[in-house]
PDB file of C-alpha atoms in Angstrom:
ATOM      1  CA  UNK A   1       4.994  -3.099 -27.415  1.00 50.00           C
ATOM      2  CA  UNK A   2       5.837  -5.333 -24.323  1.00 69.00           C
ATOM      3  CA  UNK A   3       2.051  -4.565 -22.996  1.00 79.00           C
ATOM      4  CA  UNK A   4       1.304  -2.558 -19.764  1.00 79.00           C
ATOM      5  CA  UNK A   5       4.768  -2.537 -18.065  1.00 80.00           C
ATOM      6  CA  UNK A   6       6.671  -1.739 -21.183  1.00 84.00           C
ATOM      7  CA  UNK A   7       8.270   1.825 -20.281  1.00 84.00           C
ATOM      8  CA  UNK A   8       8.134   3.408 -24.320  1.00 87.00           C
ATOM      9  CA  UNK A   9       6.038   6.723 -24.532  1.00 87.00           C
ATOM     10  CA  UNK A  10       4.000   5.026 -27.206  1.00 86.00           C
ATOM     11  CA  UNK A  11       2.380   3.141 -23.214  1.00 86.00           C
ATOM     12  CA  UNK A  12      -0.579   5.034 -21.898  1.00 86.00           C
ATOM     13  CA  UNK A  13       0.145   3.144 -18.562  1.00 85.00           C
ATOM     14  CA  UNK A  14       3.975   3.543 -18.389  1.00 83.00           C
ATOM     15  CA  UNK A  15       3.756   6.336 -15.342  1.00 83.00           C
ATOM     16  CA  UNK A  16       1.608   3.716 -13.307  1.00 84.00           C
ATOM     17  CA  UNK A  17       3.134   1.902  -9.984  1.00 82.00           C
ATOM     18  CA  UNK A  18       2.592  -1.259 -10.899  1.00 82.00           C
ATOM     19  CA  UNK A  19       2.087  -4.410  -8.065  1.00 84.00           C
ATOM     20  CA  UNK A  20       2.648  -7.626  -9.657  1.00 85.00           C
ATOM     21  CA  UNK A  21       1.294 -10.865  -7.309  1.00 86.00           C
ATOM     22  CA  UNK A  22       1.668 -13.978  -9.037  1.00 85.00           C
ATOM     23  CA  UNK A  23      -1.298 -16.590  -9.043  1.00 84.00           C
ATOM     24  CA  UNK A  24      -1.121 -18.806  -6.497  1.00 83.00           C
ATOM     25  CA  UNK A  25      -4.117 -19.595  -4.130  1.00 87.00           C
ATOM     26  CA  UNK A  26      -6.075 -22.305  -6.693  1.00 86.00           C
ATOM     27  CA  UNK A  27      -9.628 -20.275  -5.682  1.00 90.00           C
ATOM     28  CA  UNK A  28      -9.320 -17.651  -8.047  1.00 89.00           C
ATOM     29  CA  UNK A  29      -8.723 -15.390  -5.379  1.00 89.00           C
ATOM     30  CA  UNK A  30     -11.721 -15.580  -4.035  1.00 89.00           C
ATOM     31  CA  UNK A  31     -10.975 -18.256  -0.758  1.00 88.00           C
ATOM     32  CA  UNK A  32     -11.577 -16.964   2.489  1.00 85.00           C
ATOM     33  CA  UNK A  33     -11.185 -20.707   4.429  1.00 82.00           C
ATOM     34  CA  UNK A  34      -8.913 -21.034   7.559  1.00 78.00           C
ATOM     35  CA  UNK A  35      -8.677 -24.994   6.882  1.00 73.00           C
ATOM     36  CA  UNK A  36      -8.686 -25.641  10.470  1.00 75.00           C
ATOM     37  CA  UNK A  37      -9.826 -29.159  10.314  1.00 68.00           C
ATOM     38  CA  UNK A  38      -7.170 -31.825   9.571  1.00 64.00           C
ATOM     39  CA  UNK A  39      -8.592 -32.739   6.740  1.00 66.00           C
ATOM     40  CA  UNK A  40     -10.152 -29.502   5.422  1.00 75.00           C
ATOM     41  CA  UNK A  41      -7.768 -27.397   2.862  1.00 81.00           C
ATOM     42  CA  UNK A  42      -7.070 -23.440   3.624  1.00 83.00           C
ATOM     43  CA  UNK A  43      -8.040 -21.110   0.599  1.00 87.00           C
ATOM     44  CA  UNK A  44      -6.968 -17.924   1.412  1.00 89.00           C
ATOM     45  CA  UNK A  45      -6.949 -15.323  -1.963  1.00 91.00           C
ATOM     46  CA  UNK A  46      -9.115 -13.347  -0.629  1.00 92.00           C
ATOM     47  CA  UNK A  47      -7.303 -12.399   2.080  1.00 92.00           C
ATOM     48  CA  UNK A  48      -3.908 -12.020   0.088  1.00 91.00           C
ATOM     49  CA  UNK A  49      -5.700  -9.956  -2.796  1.00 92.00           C
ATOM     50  CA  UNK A  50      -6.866  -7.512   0.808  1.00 93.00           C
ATOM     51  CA  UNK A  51      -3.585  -7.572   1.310  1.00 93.00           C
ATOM     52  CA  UNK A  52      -1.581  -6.603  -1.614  1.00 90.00           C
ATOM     53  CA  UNK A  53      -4.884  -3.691  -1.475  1.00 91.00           C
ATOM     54  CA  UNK A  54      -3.166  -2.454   1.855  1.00 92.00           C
ATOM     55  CA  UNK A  55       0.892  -2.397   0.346  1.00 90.00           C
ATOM     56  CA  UNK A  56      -0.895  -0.117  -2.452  1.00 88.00           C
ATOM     57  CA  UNK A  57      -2.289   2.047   0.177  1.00 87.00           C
ATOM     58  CA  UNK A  58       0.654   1.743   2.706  1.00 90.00           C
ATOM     59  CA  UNK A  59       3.125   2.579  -0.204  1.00 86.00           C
ATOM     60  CA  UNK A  60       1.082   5.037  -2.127  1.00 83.00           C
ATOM     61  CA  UNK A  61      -0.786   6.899   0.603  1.00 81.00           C
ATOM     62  CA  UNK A  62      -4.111   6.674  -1.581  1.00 75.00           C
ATOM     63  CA  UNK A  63      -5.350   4.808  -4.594  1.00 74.00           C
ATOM     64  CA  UNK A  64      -5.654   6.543  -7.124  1.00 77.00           C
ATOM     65  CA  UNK A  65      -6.822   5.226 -10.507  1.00 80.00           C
ATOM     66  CA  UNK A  66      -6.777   1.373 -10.298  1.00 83.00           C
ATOM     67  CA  UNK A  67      -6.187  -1.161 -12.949  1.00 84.00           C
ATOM     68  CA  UNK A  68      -6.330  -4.205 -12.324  1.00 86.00           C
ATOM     69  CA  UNK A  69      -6.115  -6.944 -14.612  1.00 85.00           C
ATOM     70  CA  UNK A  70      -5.345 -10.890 -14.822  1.00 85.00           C
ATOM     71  CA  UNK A  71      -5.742 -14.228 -16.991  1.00 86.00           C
ATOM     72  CA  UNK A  72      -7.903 -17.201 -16.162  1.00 88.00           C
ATOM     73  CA  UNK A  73      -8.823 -18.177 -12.802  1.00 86.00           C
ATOM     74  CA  UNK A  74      -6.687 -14.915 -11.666  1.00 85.00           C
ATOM     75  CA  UNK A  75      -8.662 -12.847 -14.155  1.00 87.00           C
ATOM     76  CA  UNK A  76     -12.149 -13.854 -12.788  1.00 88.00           C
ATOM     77  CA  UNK A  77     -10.915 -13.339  -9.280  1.00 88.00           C
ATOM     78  CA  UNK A  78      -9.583  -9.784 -10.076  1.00 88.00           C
ATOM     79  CA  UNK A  79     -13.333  -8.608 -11.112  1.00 90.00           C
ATOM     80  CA  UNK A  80     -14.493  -9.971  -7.491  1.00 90.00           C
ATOM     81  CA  UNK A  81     -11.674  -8.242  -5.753  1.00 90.00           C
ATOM     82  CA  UNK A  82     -12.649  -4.787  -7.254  1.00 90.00           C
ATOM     83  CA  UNK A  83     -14.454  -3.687  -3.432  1.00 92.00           C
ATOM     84  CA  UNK A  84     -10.820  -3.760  -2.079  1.00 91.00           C
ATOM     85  CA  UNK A  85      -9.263  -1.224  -3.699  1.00 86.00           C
ATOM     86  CA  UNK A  86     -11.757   1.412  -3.486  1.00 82.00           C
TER      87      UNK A  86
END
């Protein structure tokens, strides 16, 4: 098997929308910063993680059942983002 998005019936999750955001904020998607000094870097994951929550909801009219998962840093922020998508 291919893991979660593999479409066999032998997939427990292969009827599940799935919303794939790639890592990118280097805070473990946990930065809520504006950066508004020069000098001062912006961390923002948090705010990307609320919204990627708000596509799910625009595009699904509810959440339903929820998995969310992730590796390293993205992993570790996925467990702290678990209030959004209730």
């Amino acid at each position: 098997p291919a893991g979660i998005t593999d479409l066999s019936r032998a997939n427990a999750f292969r009827d599940f929308d799935v919303y794939y955001a790639p890592y990118c904020s280097s805070d473990a998607w946990l930065g809520a910063t504006r950066g508004e000094a020069a000098d001062e870097f912006a961390f923002r994951g948090r705010d990307i993680v609320r919204a990627l929550a708000e596509e799910v909801r625009t595009r699904s009219g509810t959440l339903g059942t929820v998995l969310l998962g992730g590796t390293s840093a993205g992993g570790l922020g996925t467990i702290h983002s678990v209030d959004l998508f209730k």
